[in-house]
Structures are given as structure tokens and as C-alpha cells.
Tab-separated table of C-alpha atoms in Angstrom:
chain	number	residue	atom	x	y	z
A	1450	UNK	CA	-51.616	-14.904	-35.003
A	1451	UNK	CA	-51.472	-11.228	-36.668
A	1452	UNK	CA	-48.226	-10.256	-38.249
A	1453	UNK	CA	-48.109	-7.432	-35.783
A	1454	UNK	CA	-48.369	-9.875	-32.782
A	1455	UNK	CA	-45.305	-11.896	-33.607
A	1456	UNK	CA	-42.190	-11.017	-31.747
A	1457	UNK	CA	-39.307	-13.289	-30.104
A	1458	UNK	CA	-39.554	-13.817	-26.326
A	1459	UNK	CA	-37.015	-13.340	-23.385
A	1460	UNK	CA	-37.341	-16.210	-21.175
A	1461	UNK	CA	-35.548	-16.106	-17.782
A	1462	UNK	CA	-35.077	-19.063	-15.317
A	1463	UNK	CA	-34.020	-19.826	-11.805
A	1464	UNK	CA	-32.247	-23.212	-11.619
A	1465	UNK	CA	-34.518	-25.089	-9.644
A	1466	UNK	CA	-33.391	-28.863	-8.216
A	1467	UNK	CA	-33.939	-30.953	-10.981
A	1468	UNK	CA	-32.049	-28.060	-12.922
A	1469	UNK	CA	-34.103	-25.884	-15.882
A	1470	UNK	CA	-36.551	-28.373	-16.902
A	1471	UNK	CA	-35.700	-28.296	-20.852
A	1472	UNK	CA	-33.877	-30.539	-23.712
A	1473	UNK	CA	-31.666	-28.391	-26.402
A	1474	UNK	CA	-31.789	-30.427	-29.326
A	1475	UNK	CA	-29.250	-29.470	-32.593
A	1476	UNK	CA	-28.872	-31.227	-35.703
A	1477	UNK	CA	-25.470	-31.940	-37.830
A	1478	UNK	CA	-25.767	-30.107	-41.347
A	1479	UNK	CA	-28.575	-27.471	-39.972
A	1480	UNK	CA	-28.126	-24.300	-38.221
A	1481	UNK	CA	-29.870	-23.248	-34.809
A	1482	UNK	CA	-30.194	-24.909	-31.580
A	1483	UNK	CA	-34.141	-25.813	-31.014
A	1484	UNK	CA	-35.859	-26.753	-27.314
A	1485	UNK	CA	-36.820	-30.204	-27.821
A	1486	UNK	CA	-39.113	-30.860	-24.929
A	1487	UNK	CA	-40.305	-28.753	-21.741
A	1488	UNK	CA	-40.701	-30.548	-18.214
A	1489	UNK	CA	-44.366	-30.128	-16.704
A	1490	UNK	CA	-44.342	-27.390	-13.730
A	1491	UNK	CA	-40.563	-26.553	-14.137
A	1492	UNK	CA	-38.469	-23.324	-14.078
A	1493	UNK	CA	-38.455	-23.227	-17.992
A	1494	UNK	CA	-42.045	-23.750	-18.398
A	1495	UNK	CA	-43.224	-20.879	-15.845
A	1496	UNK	CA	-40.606	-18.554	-17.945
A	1497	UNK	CA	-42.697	-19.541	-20.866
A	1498	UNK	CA	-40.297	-21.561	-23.074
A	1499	UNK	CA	-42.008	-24.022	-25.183
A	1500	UNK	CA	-41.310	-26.786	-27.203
A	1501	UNK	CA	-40.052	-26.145	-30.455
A	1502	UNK	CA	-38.612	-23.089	-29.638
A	1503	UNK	CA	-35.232	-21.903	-31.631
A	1504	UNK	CA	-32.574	-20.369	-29.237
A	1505	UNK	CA	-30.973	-16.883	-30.749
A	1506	UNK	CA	-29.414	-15.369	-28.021
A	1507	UNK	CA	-28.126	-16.855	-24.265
A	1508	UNK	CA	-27.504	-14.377	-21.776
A	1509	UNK	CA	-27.304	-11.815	-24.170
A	1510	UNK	CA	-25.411	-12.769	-26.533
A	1511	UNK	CA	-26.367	-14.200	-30.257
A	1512	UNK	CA	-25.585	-18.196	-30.477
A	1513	UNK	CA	-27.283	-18.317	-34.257
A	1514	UNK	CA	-23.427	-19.461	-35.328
A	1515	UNK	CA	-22.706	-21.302	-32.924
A	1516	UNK	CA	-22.299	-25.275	-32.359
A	1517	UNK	CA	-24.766	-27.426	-29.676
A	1518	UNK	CA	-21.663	-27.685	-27.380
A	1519	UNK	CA	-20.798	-23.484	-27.722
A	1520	UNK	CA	-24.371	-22.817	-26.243
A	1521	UNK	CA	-24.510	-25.700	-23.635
A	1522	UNK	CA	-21.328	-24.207	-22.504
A	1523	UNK	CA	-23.069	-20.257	-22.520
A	1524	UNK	CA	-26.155	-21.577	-20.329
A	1525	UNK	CA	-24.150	-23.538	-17.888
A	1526	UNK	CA	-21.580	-20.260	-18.046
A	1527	UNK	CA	-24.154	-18.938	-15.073
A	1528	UNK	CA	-24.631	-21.166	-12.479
A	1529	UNK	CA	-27.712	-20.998	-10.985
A	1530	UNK	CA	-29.624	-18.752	-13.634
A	1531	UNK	CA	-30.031	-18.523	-17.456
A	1532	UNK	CA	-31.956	-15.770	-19.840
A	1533	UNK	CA	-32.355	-17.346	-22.864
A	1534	UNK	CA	-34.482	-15.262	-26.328
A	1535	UNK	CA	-36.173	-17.540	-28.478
A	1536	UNK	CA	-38.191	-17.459	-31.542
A	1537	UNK	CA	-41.296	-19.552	-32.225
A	1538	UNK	CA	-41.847	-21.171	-35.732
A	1539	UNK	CA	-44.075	-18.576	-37.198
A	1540	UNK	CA	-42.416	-15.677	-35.434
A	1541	UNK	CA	-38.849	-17.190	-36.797
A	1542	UNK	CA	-40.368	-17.615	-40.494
A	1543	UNK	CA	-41.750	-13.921	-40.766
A	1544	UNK	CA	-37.892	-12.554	-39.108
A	1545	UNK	CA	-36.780	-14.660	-42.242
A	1546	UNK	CA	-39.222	-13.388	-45.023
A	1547	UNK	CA	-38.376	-9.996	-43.355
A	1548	UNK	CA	-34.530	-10.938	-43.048
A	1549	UNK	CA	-34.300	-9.227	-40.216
A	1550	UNK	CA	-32.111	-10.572	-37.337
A	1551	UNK	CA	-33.672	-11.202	-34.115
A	1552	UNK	CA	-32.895	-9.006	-31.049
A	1553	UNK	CA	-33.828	-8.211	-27.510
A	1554	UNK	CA	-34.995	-4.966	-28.402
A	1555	UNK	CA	-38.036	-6.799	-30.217
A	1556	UNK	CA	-39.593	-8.361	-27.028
A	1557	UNK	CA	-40.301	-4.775	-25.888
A	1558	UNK	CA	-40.686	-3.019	-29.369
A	1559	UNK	CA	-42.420	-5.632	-31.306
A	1560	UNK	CA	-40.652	-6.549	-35.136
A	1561	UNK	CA	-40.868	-2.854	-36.727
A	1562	UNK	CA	-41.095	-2.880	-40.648
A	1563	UNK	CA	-38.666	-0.935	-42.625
A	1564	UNK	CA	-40.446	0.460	-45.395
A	1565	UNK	CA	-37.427	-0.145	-47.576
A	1566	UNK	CA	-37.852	-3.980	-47.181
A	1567	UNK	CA	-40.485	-5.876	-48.654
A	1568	UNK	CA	-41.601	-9.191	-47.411
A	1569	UNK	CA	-39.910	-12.280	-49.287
A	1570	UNK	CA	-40.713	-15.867	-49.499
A	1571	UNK	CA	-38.708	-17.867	-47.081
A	1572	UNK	CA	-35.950	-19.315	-49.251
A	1573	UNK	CA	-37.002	-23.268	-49.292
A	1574	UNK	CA	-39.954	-22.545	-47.189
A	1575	UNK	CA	-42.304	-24.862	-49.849
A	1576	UNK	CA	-40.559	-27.695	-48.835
A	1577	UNK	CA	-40.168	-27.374	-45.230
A	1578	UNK	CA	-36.338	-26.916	-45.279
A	1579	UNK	CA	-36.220	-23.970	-43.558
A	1580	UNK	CA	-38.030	-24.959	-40.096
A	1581	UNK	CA	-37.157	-28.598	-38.918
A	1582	UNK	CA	-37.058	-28.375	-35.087
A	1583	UNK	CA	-38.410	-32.181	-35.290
A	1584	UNK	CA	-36.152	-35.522	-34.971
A	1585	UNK	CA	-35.997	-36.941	-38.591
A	1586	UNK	CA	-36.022	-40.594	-37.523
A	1587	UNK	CA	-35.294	-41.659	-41.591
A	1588	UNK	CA	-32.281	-39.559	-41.813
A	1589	UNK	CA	-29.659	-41.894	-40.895
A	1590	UNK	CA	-27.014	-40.278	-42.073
A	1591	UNK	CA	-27.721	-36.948	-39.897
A	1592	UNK	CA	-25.985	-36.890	-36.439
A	1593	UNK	CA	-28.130	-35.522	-34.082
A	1594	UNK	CA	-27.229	-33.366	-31.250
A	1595	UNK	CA	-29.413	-33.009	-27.779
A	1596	UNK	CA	-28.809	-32.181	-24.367
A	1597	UNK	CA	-30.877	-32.153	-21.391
A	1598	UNK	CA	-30.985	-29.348	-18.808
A	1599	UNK	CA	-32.897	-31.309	-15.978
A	1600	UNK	CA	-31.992	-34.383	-13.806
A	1601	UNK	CA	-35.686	-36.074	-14.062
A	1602	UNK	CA	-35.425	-39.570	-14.905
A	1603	UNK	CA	-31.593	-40.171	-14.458
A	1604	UNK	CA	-29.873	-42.424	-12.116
A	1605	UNK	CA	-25.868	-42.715	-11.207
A	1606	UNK	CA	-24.185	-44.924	-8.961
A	1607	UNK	CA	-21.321	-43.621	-6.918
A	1608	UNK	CA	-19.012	-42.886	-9.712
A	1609	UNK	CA	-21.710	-40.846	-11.309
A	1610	UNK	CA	-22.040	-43.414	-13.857
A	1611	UNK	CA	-25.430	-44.072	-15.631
A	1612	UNK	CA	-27.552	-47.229	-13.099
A	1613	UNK	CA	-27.990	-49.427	-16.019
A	1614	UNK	CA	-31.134	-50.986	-14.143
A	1615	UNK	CA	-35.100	-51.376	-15.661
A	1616	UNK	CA	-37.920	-48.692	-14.941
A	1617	UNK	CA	-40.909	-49.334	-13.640
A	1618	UNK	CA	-43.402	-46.639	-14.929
A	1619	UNK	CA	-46.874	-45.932	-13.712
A	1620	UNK	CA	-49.705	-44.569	-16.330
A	1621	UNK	CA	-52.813	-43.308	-15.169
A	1622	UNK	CA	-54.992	-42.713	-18.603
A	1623	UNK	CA	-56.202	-39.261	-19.550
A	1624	UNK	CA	-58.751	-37.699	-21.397
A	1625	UNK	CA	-56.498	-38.895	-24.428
A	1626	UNK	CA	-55.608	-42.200	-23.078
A	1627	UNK	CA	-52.167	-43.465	-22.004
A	1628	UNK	CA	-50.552	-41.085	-24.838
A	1629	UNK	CA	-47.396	-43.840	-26.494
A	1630	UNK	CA	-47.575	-46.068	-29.013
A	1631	UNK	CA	-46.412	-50.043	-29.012
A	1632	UNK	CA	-45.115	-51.513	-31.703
A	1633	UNK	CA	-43.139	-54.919	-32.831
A	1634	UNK	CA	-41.081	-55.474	-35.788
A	1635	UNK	CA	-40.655	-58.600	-37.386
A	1636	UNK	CA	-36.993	-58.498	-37.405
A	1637	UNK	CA	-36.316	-58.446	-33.444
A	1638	UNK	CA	-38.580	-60.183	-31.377
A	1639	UNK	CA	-40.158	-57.733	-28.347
A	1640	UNK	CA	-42.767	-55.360	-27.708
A	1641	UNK	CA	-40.916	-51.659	-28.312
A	1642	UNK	CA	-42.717	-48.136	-27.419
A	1643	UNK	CA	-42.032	-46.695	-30.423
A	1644	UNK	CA	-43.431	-42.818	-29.255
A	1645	UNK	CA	-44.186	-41.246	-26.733
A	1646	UNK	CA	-46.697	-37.891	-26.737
A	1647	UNK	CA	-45.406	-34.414	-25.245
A	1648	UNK	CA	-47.046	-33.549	-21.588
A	1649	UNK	CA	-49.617	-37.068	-22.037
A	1650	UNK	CA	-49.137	-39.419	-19.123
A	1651	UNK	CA	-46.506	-41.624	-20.828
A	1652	UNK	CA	-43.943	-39.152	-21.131
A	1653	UNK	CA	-44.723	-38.005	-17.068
A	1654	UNK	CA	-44.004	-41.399	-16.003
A	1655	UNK	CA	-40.784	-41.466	-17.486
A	1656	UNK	CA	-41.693	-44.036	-20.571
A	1657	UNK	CA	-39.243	-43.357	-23.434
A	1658	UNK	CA	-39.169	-44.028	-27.302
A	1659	UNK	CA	-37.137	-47.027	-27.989
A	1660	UNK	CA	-37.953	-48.824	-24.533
A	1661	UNK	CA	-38.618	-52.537	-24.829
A	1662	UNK	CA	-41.195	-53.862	-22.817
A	1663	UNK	CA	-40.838	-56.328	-20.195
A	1664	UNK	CA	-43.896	-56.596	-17.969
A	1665	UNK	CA	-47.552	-55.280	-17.543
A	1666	UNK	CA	-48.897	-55.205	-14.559
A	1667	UNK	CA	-46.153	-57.607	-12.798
A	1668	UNK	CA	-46.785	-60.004	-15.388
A	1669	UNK	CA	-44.019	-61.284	-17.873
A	1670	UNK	CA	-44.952	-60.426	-21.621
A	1671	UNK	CA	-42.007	-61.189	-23.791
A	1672	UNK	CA	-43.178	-64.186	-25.135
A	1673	UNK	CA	-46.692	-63.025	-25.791
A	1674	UNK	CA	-47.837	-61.816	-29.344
A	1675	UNK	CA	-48.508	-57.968	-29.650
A	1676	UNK	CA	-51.943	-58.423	-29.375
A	1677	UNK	CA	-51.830	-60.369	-26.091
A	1678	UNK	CA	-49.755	-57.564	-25.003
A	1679	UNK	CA	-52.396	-55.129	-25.617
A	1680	UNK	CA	-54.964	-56.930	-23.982
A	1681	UNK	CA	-52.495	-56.995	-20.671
A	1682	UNK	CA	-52.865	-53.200	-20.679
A	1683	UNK	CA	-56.282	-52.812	-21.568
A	1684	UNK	CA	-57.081	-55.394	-18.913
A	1685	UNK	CA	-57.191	-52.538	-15.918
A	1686	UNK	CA	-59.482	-49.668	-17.365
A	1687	UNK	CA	-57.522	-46.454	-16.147
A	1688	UNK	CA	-53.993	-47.422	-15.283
A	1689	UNK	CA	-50.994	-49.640	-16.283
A	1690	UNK	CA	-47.805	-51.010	-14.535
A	1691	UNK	CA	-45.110	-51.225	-17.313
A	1692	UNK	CA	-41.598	-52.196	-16.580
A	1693	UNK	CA	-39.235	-51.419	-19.403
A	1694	UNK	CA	-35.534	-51.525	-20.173
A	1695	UNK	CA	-33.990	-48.853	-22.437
A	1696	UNK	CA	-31.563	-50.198	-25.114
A	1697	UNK	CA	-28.084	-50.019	-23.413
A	1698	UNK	CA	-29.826	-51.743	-19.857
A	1699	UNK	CA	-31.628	-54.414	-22.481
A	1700	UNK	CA	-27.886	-55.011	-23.735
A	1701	UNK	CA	-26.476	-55.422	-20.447
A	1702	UNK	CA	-29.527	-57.826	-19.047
A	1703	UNK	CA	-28.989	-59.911	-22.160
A	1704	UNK	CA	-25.030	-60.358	-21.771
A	1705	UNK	CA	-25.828	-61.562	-18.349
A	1706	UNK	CA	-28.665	-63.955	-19.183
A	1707	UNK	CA	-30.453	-62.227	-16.742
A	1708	UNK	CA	-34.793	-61.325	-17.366
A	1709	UNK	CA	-35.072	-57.738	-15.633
A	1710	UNK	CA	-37.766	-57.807	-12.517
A	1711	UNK	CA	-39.348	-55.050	-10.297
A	1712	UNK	CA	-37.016	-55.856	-7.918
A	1713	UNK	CA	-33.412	-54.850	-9.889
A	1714	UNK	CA	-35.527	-51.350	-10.428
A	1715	UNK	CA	-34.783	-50.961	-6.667
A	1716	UNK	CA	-31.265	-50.821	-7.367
A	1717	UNK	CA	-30.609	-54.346	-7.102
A	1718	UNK	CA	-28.533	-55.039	-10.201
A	1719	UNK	CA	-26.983	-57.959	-11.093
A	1720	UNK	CA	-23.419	-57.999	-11.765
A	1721	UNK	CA	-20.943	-59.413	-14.664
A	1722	UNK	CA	-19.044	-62.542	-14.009
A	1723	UNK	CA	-15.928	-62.274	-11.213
A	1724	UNK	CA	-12.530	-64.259	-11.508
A	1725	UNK	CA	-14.666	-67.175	-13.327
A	1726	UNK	CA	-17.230	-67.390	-11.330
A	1727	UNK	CA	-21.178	-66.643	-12.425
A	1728	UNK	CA	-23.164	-65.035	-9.754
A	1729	UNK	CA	-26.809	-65.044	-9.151
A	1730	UNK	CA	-29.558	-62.311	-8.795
A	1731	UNK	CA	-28.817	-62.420	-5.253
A	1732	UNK	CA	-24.959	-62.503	-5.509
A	1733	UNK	CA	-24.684	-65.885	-4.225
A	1734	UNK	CA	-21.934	-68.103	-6.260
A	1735	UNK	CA	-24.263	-71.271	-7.547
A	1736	UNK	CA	-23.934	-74.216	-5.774
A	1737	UNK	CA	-22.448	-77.081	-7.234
A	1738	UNK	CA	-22.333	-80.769	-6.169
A	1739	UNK	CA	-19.725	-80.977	-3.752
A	1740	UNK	CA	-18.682	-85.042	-5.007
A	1741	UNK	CA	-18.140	-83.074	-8.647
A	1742	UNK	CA	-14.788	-81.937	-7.753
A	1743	UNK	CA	-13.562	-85.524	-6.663
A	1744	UNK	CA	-15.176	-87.328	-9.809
A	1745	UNK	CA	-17.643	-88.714	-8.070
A	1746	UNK	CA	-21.182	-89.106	-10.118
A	1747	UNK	CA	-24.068	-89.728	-7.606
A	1748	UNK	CA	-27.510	-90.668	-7.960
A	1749	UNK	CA	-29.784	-87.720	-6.236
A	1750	UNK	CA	-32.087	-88.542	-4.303
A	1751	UNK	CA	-36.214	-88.234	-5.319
A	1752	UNK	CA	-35.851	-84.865	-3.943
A	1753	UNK	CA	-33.439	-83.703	-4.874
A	1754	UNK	CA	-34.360	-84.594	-8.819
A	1755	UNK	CA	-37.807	-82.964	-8.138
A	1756	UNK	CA	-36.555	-79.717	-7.363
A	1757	UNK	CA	-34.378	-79.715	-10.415
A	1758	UNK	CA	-37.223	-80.430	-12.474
A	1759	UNK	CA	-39.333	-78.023	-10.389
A	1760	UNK	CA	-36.322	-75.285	-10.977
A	1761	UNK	CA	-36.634	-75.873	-14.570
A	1762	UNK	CA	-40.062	-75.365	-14.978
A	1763	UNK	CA	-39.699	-72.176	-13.055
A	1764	UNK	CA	-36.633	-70.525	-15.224
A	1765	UNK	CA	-38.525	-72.083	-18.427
A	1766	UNK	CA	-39.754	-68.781	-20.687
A	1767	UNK	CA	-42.439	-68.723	-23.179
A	1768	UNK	CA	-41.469	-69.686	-26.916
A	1769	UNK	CA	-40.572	-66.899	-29.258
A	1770	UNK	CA	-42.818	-65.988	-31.740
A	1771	UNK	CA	-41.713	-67.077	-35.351
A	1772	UNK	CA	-40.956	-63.376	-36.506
A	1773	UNK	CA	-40.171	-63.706	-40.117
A	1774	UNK	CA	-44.120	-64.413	-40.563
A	1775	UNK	CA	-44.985	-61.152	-39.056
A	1776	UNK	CA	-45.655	-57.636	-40.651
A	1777	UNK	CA	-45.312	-54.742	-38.339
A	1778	UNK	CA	-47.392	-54.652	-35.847
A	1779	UNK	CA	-48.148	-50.999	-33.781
A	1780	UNK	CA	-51.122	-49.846	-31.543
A	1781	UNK	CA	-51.187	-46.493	-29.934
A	1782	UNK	CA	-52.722	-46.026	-26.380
């Protein structure tokens, strides 16, 4: 874009039901608060906010200084409404080179040169320091701030606690395919979705980075090898049935011994242990033998030994892989 095209943007939104439709993203150690990702066909998206975006002002007032919880707190001062002027990347990097702070009076005016200022180079603009809007995924050490303005893709209970229950997420493939990426590591056994692209498909159907994989189309995979995985997805042409578990629902599943079905997406979750006594998916106590109590050890009958068997068989899961022979393993979609 021409130098004389560049100019921040005043962006103003009417909180719609699943709120503004945007993520504020802010990192520890960096200055400026960045939009992180845009929901398809919401209020922040028709007032032209993109992803990527840096945040100067909120309702008028400069937030440059301020910390990710000072401008949560200045959007959610208005209730139903925000105004919110943001900067793009190359539109930010010229203010800089300019060093010239944004304003309001730019949308309308356009950035007007002061002959008395010369353009500079962006101080540690050859190595990229200057513009990170992006998650750094190797910096361990950074603490990372983000906060989402919409309600898509949460659930609470009562309390208004977080459903810690699986997701079952529909993908109908477009012109770029599915638009995530699997991957296994050799340290954890599983099938993880390790990205997941803006506005493809994935991310519409509520599929998240980090989600471990628990069935394709109905059918169990986390025994299966990556590439039997694969072929479970490729094996409908245009769409795919995944049911996946984020990491603090995998946690809770696993404490419980419990695999994660369709079924507990419907909200029927299975709960921790009560006064001693382990409950199943249905919330029936198990049955034990009522001679146990007494002492009693009795032969069952033919039937009764078939059906255990039979009830083995059925709670039986496929062997693990052997991990620590395994590289990496990733396929995008």
C-alpha cells in the first residue's frame, strides 16, 4: 500500500449476543495489546477489525501504556458498545519510522508529514522485534496474556463454571481442505491438533490447538498409529466427525478412568468418586456380588462367567504404540 494510504482505523461495535466477536491478546515483556483472532460474520468484523491489529486508543482514550487487564477493563467500561482505533502492521511501522503517535484525528486526516522529521529506520525493525502480534510458542519463559470478547465455543454449568465435557466438531473441507494440522509426539502417546488456520473450516467448527483427538467419524482412534488416523479422515472425501478433548477435560477424563464418547458432549458428564463409592457413566453405583459381603465365594454360573468375559472384551482398548521408537509425526489437512 502507498505511504500516503496508510492511516489507523476507528472501529466501532454494537455488542451483539455472542458479545464483540474478537480475542485481545498481550504479551509479558512487550508493549501493546494486539487482536488475536476475529469471529466470522460478527460485530467486530463488520466494523472492520482484523486480525493482527494493535489497539491504541479504547473509547477515546490512549491504552499504548497500559496493561492487558487496564484495557479489558476500558472495553467492558461500556456495556453494550465499544470504539476501539487500531493500527495495522505496516501502518504501525511507518507511525514508528515517523515517531509520530497515533490519533483519531488521522482516520479523517490521513498521517500528515512534518517536514522537520525525516523518516527513520524502525529501531530493531531487521530483526522483527518491533512487530510480534504472533504467539511465540518457543518462548517459554514469556507469559502470555489473551482475552476473548465473544461467548462462541464456551460452556458453564450452573455455577458458571467451565463444562469440562469433549467436543464434537464437524468439518466440511474447503477449497483449502479441512485447514489444521495433526500431529503426535513420541513422548505422549495421542493424536494432538497442533494448529488450527484463521477463518478455514477447522477453526469454524470450534477445533482448537492443543486438542487431543479421540474419535473420527464415531470411531475410537487412540490406539491407532498417526497414519491410520489419517486414513480415518481421509476415508469420507468432503467432511469429518472429530471428537476431541482439550487439555484440562483430557485431565479430568483420565483421573476418572473414563474414555470420552459423543454422548458426555451432550452434557452427560461423568462425575468424581462420592463417599467411597465409584460411579458409572450412567451414575449407577456398580454392582457387586451380594454373597461378597458375608464371605461367601460362589461359583457363577456359565452365564454369568460369559458376560464377564463378554464385558471384558468390550472395555478392552487397543495397545499403545511403543512411543520411544517414534520421531514426530504431523500431517496438515
Amino acid at each position: 500500500m502507498a505511504k500516503d494510504q496508510l492511516k489507523p482505523r476507528l472501529c466501532r461495535m454494537l455488542k451483539g449476543e455472542s458479545g464483540y466477536g474478537f480475542h485481545l491478546h498481550g504479551e509479558k515483556g512487550k508493549s501493546g495489546q494486539f487482536i488475536r483472532k476475529v469471529e466470522p460474520g460478527s460485530p467486530a468484523e463488520a466494523a472492520g477489525l482484523r486480525a493482527g491489529d494493535r489497539v491504541v486508543e479504547v473509547n477515546g482514550l490512549n491504552v499504548e501504556q497500559e496493561t492487558h487487564h487496564q484495557v479489558v477493563q476500558r472495553i467492558k467500561a461500556v456495556e453494550t458498545e465499544t470504539r476501539l482505533l487500531v493500527v495495522d502492521k505496516e501502518t504501525d511501522e511507518y507511525l514508528c519510522s515517523l515517531r509520530l503517535t497515533c490519533t483519531e484525528d488521522m482516520v479523517h486526516s490521513g498521517i500528515l508529514l512534518d517536514s522537520a522529521v525525516s523518516p527513520t529506520k524502525s529501531v530493531g525493525s531487521d530483526n522483527g522485534e518491533v512487530w510480534k502480534p504472533q504467539l511465540e510458542l518457543s518462548g517459554d519463559s514469556l507469559q502470555r496474556h489473551s482475552h476473548s470478547f465473544s461467548s462462541h465455543g464456551s460452556r458453564k454449568d450452573l455455577n458458571g463454571q467451565k463444562e469440562l465435557c469433549p467436543r464434537l466438531c464437524h468439518l466440511k473441507k474447503g477449497p483449502n481442505g479441512y485447514g489444521f494440522n495433526l500431529h503426535s509426539e513420541k513422548s505422549r502417546p495421542g493424536q494432538f491438533i497442533r494448529s488450527v488456520d484463521p477463518d478455514s473450516p477447522a477453526s469454524r467448527s470450534g477445533l482448537r490447538p492443543q486438542d487431543r483427538l479421540v474419535e473420527v467419524n464415531g470411531i475410537n482412534v487412540e490406539g491407532l498409529r498417526h497414519s491410520e488416523v489419517v486414513s480415518h479422515i481421509k476415508s469420507r472425501e468432503n467432511e469429518a466427525r472429530l471428537l476431541v478433548v482439550d487439555p484440562e477435560t483430557d485431565d479430568y477424563f483420565k483421573k476418572l478412568g473414563v474414555t470420552p464418547t459423543e454422548e458426555h458432549t451432550r452434557g452427560v458428564v461423568p462425575q468424581p468418586m462420592t463417599n467411597g463409592s465409584a460411579q458409572t457413566q450412567d451414575g449407577d453405583i456398580e454392582k457387586k456380588d451380594p454373597f461378597e459381603e458375608s464371605g461367601l465365594s460362589l461359583s457363577p454360573t456359565a452365564a454369568e462367567a460369559k458376560e464377564k468375559v463378554r464385558a471384558k472384551r468390550v472395555k478392552k482398548r487397543a495397545p499403545q504404540m511403543d512411543w520411544n521408537k517414534k520421531r514426530e509425526i504431523f500431517s496438515n489437512f
